[in-house]
Coordinates of C-alpha atoms in Angstrom, one line a residue:
X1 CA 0.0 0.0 0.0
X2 CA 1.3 3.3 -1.1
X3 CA 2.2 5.9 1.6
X4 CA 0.2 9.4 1.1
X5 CA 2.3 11.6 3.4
X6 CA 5.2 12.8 1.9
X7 CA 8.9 12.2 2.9
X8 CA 10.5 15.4 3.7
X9 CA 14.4 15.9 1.8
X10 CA 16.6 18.6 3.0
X11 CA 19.8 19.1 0.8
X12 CA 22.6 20.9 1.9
X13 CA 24.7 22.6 -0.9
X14 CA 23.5 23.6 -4.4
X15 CA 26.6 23.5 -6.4
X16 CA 27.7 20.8 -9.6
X17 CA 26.3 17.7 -7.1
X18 CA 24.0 19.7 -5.5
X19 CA 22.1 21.3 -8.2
X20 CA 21.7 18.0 -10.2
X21 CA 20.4 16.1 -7.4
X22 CA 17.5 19.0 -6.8
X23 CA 17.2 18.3 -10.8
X24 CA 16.5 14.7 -10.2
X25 CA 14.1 15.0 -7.2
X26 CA 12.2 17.0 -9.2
X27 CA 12.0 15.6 -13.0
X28 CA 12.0 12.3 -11.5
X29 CA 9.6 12.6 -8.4
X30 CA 7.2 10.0 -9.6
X31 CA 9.7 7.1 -10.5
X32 CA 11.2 8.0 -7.0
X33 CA 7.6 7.7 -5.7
X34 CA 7.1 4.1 -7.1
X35 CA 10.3 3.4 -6.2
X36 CA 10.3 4.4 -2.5
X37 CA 6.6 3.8 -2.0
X38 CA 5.9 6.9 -0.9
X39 CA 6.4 10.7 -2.7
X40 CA 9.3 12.4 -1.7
X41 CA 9.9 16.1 -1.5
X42 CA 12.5 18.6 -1.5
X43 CA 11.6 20.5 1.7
X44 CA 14.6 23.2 1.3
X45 CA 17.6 24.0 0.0
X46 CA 20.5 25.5 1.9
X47 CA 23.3 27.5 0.3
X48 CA 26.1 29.7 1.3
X49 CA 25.5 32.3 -2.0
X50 CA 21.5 32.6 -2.3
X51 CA 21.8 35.0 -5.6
X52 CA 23.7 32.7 -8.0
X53 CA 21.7 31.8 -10.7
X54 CA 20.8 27.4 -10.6
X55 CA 18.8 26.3 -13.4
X56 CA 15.8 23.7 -12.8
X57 CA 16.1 24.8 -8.5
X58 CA 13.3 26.0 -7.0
X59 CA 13.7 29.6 -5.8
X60 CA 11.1 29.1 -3.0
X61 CA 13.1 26.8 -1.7
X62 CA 16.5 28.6 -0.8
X63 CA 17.8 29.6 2.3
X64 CA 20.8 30.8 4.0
X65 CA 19.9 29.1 7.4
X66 CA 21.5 25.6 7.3
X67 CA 20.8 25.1 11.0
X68 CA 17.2 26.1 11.0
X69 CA 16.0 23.6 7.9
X70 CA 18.3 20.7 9.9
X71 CA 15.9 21.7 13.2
X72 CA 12.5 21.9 11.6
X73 CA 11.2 18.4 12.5
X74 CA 9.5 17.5 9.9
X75 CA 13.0 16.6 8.0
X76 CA 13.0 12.7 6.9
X77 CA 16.4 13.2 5.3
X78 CA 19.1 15.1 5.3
X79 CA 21.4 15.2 2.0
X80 CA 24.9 17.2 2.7
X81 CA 26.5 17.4 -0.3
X82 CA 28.7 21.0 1.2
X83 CA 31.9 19.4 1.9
X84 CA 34.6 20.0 4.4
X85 CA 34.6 19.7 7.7
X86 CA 32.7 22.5 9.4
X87 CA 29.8 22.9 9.5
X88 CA 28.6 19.5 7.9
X89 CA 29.8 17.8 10.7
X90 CA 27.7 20.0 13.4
X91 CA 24.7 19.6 10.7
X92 CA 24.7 16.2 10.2
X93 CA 24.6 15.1 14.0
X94 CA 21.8 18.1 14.7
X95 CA 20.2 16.1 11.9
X96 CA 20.0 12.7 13.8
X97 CA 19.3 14.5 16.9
X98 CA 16.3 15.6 15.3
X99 CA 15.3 12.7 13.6
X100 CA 16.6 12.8 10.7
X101 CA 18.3 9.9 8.2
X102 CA 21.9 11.9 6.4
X103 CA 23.0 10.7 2.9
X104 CA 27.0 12.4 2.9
X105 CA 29.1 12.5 0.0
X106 CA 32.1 14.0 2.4
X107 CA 34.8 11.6 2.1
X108 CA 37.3 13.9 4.4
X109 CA 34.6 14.3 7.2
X110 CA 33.5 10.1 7.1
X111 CA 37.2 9.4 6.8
X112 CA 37.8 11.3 10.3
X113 CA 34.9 11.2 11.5
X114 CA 32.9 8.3 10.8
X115 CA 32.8 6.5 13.5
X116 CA 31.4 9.7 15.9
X117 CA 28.4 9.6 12.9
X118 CA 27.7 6.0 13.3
X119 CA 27.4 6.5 16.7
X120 CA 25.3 9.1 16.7
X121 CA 23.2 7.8 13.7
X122 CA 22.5 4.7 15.8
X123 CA 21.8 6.6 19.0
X124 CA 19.1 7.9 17.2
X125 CA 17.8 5.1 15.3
X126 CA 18.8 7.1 12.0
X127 CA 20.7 6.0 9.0
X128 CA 23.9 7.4 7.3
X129 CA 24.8 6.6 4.2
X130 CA 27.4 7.6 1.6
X131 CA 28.2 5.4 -1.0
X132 CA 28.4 9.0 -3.5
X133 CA 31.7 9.5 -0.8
X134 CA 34.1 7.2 -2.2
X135 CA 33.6 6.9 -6.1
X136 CA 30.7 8.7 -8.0
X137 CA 28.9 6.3 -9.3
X138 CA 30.7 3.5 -9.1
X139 CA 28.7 1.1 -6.2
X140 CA 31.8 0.2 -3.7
X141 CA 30.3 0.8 0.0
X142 CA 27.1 -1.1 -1.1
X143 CA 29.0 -4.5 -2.1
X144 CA 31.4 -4.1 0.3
X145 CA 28.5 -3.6 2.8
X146 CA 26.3 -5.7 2.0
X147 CA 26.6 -7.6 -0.7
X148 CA 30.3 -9.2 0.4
X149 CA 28.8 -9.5 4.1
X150 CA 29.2 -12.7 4.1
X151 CA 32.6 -13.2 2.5
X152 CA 36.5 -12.2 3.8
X153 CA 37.8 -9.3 1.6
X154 CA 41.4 -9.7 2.1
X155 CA 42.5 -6.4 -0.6
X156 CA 41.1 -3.2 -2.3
X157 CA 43.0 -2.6 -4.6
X158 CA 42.4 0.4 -7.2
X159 CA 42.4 4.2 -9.0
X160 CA 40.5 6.0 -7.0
X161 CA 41.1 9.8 -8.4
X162 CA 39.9 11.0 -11.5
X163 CA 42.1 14.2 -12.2
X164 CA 45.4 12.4 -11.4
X165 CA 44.2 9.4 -13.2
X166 CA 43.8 11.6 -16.4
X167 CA 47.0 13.2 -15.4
X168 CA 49.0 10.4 -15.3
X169 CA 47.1 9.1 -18.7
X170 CA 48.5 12.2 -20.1
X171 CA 52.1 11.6 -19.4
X172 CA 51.9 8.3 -20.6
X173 CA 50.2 8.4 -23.9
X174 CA 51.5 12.0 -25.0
X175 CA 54.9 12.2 -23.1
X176 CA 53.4 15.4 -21.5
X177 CA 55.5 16.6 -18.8
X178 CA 53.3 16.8 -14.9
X179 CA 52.4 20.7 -15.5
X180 CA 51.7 20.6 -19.4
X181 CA 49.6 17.3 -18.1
X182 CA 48.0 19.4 -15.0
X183 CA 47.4 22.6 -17.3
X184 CA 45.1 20.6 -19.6
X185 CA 42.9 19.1 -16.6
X186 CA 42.7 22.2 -15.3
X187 CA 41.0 23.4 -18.7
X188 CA 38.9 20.6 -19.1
X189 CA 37.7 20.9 -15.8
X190 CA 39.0 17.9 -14.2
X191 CA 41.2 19.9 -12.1
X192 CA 40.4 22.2 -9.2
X193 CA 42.0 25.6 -9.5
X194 CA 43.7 24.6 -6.6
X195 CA 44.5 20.5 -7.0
X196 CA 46.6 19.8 -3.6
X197 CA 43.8 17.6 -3.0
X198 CA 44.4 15.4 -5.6
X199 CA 47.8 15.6 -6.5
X200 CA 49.4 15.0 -2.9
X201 CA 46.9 12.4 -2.5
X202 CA 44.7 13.5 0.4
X203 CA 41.6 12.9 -1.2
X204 CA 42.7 9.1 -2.6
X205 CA 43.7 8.4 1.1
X206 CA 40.4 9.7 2.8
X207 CA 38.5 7.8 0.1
X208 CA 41.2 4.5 0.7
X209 CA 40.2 4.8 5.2
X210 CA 36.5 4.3 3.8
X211 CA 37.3 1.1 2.0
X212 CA 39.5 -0.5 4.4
X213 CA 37.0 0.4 7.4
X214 CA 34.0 -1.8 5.1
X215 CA 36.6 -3.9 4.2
X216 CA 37.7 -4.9 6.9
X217 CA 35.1 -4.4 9.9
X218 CA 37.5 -2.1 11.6
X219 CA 38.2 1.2 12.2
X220 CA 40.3 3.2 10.0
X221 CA 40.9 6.9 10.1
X222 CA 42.6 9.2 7.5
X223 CA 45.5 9.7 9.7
X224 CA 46.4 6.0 9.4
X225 CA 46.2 5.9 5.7
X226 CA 50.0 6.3 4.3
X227 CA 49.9 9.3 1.5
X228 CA 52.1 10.2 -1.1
X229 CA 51.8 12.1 -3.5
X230 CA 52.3 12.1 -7.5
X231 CA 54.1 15.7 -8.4
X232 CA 57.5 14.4 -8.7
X233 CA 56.3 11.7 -11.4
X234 CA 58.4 12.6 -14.2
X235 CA 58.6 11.2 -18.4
X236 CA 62.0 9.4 -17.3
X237 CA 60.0 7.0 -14.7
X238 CA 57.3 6.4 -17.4
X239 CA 60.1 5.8 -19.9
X240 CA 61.7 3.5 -17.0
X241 CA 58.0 1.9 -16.9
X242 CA 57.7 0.9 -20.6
X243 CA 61.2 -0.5 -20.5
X244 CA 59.7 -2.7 -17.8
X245 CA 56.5 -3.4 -19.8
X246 CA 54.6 -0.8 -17.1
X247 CA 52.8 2.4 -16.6
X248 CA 52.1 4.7 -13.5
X249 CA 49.2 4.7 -11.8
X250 CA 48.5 6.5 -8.0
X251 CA 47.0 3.3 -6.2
X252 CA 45.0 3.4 -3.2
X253 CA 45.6 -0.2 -1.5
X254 CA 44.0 -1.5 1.4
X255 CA 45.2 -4.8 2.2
X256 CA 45.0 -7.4 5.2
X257 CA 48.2 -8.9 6.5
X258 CA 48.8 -12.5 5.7
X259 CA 48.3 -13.4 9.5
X260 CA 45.2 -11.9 9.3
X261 CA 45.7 -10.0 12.5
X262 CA 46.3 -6.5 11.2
X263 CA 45.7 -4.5 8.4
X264 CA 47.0 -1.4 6.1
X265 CA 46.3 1.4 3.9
X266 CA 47.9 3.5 1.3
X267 CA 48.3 5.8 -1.4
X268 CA 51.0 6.4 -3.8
X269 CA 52.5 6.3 -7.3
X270 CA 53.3 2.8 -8.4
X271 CA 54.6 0.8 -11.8
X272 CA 52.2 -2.1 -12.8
X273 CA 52.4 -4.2 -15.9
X274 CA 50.3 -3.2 -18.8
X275 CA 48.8 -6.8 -18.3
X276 CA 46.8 -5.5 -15.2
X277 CA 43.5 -4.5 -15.7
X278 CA 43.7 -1.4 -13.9
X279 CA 47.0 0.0 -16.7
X280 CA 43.9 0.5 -19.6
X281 CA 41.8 3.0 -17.3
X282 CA 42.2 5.6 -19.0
X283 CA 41.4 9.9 -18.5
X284 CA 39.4 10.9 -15.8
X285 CA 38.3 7.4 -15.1
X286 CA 38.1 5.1 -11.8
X287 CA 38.5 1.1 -11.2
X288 CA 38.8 -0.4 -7.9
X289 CA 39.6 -4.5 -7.5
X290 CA 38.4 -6.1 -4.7
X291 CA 39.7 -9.4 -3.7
X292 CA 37.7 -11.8 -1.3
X293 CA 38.1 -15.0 -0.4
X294 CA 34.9 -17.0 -2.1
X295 CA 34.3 -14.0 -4.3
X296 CA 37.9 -14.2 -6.1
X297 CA 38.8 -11.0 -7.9
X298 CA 35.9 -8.3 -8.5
X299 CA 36.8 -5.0 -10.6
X300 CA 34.3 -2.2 -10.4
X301 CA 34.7 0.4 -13.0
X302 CA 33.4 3.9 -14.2
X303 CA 33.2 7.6 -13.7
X304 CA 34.2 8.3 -10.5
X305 CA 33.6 12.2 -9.9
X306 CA 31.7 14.9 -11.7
X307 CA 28.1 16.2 -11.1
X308 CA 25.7 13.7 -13.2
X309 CA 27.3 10.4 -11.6
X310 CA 28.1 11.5 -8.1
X311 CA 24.4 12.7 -7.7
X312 CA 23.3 9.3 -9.0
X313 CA 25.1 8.0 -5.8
X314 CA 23.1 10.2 -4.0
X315 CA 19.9 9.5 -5.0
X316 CA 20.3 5.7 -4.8
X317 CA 21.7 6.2 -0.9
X318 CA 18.3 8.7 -0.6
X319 CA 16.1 5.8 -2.1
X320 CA 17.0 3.3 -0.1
X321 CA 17.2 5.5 3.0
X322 CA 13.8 6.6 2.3
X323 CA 12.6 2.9 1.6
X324 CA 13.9 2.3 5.3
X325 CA 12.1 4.8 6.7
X326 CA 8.6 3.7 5.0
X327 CA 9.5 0.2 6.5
X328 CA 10.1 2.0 10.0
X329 CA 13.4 0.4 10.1
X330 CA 17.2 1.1 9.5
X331 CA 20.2 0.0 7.2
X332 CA 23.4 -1.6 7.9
X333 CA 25.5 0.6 10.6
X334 CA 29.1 0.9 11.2
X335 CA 30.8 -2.7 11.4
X336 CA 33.9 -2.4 13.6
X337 CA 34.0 -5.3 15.1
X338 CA 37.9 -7.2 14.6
X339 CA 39.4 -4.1 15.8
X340 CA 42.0 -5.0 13.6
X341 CA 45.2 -2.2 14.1
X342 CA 46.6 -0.5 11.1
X343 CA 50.2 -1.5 10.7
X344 CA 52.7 1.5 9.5
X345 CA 53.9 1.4 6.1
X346 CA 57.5 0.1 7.1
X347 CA 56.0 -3.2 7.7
X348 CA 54.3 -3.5 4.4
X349 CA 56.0 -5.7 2.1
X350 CA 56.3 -4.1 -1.3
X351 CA 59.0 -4.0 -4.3
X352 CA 61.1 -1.1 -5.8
X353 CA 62.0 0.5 -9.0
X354 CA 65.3 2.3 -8.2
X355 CA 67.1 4.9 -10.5
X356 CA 70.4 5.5 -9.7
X357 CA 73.2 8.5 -11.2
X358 CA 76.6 6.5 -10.3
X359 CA 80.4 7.1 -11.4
X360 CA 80.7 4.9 -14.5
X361 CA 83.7 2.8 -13.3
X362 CA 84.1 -0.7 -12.3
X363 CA 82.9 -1.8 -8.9
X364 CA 79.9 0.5 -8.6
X365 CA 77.5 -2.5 -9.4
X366 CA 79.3 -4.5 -6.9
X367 CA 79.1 -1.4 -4.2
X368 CA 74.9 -1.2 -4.6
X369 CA 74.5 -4.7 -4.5
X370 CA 76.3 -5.2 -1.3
X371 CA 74.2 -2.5 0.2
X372 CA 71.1 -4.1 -0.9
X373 CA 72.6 -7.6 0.9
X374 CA 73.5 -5.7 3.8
X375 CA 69.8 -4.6 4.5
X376 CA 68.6 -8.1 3.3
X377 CA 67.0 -6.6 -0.2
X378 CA 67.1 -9.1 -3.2
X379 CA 67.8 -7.4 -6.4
X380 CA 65.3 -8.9 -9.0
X381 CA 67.0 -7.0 -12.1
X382 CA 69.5 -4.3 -12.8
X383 CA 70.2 -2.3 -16.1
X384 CA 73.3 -0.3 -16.6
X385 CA 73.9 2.4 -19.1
X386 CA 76.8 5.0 -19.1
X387 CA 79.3 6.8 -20.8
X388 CA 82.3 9.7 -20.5
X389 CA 82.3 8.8 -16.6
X390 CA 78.8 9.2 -15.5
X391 CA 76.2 6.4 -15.7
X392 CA 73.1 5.4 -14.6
X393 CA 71.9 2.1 -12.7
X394 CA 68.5 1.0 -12.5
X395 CA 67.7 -1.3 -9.9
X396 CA 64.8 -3.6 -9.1
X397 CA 63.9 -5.1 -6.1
X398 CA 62.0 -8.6 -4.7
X399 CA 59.5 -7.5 -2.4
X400 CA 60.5 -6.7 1.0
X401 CA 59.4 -5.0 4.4
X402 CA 59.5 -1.1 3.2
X403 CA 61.3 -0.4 6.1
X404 CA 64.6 -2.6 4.8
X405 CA 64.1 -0.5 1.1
X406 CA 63.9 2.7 2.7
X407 CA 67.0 2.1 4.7
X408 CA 68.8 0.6 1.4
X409 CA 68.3 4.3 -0.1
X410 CA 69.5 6.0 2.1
X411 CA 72.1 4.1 2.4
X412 CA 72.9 3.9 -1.5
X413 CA 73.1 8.2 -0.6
X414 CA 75.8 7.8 1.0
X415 CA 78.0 5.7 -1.3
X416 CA 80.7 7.7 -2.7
X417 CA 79.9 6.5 -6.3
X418 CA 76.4 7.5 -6.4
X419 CA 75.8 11.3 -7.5
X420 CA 72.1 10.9 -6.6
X421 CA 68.9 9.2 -6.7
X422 CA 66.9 9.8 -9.9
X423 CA 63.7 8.4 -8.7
X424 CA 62.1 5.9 -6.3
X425 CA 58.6 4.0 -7.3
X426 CA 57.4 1.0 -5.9
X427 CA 56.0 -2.0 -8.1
X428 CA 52.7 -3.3 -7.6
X429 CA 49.7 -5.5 -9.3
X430 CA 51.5 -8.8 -9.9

């Protein structure tokens, strides 16, 4: 039996997601209704600039009092869409305390803050979901959620960035250098004005604490999530790469330990073969593997950013929120319960593509490969090229505890022989 009395939407932010979600709502509102089983309305908007001009958004509905709409009452569901920290935290938990269910797409707030949320979500009996956090519209927290409940993921392994995805692509496939590559997101939009974000890797690494919390069943915050960033990429290591039958790709990887009693999470540049899936995503794309142990190997794939697909994240979080409120009940909460601890990135056992600038005269390979020995690195391969004294030594490793590589470096720094390190990348998706 169809519900007569409306649901009640409050969305927070009007901008690219914003906008197109009020779009949806309200060219779609009777699919929605058949959907839910019961309408849905859009109750009120709240923005930070009420005179901008947003086509298809109901004027009426625009206000400057974020706080206010939150309190009214007769809110069913909140969507924040705003960003940042401040004030969507403060909004979303005035939300639940007012009865409220939150849809979030605020990757840096859930990845700091998330398990505060849960708690308060399921103080109140509320829901909070925000599958539109982690990857547009690529499902991720649903499958991981829900749909692999009953499985063991033991990795997550993908491309979780669009703008240094395309970035990267760029060098690649064109030979751009990193700023003629960053210039032409920029102006094609697939780069902020100010990209820190996404070039140092903060919002792959917020995105990666998500996936390893579902992943896993334990708690992971952004703090614990190893970042580095992809500004000193350069067209010598994707030359190095295609000598190795590689590209470059910044990977978030989330990954249990072999013991199964810890786990970890990163972000960084690395090499994989042009075999892997994940080397043909191309531009401003996404693909994220996720490896469970009945499952196998899983490989979601698509847009992962931009107005249109984020917003359809959205609205499927808001349908099946709204679903759970017509059925007076509530979705999966926060699953924390191995308590697993997140090991630092010196115990993670990874490989490395080494480029060494060494004096070209004999004993220099014999110097490196004693250093390597000494810190109990195996050398997988090593190419050699030089001339008129100077000569560079390329160097890769058999996986090892990144502690023991990041010792052998600096200790290869120190070798009289070596005038410097060219680069340092490690090797992954073998």
């Amino acid at each position: 039996m169809m519900r007569t009395r409306p649901l009640k939407v409050a969305l927070l932010g009007c901008g690219v997601v914003g906008s197109e979600v009020a779009r949806i709502m309200t060219t779609h509102a009777d699919d929605l209704t058949a959907r839910i089983g019961a309408p849905v309305e859009l109750a009120g908007i709240a923005v930070r600039r009420p005179g901008r001009v947003r086509a298809g958004v109901p004027e009426e509905l625009i206000t400057t009092d974020a706080t206010a709409l939150v309190k009214r009452g007769d809110i069913d569901v909140v969507v924040e869409v705003i960003g940042g920290i401040e004030p969507a935290r403060t909004l979303i938990t005035t939300a639940f305390e007012h009865g409220a269910s939150v849809v979030s797409a605020n990757k840096a707030l859930l990845a700091g803050d998330g398990a505060a949320l849960h708690a308060a979500a399921e103080a109140q009996g509320a829901d909070l979901y925000y599958e539109a956090a982690v990857a547009g519209a690529i499902p991720l927290v649903r499958p991981l959620r829900e749909s692999l409940a009953g499985d063991k993921v033991n990795r997550v392994l993908g491309i979780v960035n669009g703008t240094t995805n395309f970035i990267l692509d760029k060098m690649d496939t064109s030979g751009a250098g990193y700023s003629e590559a960053l210039d032409e997101a920029t102006a094609l939009g697939y780069a902020e004005a100010d990209p820190t974000a996404d070039v140092e890797g903060f919002d792959a690494a917020a995105k990666a604490a998500i996936l390893a919390g579902i992943a896993f069943h334990t708690r992971v915050r952004l703090d614990d999530v190893y970042r580095e960033g992809m500004t000193e990429v350069t067209a010598a290591d994707f030359a190095s790469a295609k000598r190795m039958g590689c590209t470059i790709k910044l990977l978030a990887i989330c990954e249990r330990a072999a013991d199964g009693r810890s786990v970890t999470a990163r972000v960084h540049p690395a090499m994989i073969p042009l075999s892997h899936p994940l080397a043909s995503v191309r531009e401003a794309y996404n693909a994220v593997f996720v490896e469970a142990e009945a499952a196998g190997r899983l490989m979601f794939y698509g847009p992962g950013a931009g107005g249109s697909p984020t917003a359809s994240a959205v609205l499927g979080d808001l349908v099946a929120v709204c679903r759970n409120k017509v059925a007076e009940t509530t979705g999966p909460g926060e699953s924390a319960y191995t308590r697993l601890p997140v090991s630092p990135m010196g115990d993670v056992v990874t490989r490395y593509h080494i480029s060494l600038d060494v004096a070209d005269k004999p004993g220099v390979l014999a110097q490196v490969a004693t250093v390597f020995a000494a810190h109990g690195v195996s050398i997988d391969t090593v190419r050699q090229t030089g001339k008129d004294g100077e000569a560079s030594l390329v160097v890769v490793t058999h996986r090892a505890p990144d502690a023991a590589l990041s010792a052998t470096v600096e200790a290869l720094r120190k070798l009289d022989t070596v005038r410097g390190v060219a680069s340092i990348m490690r090797v992954e998706g073998e």
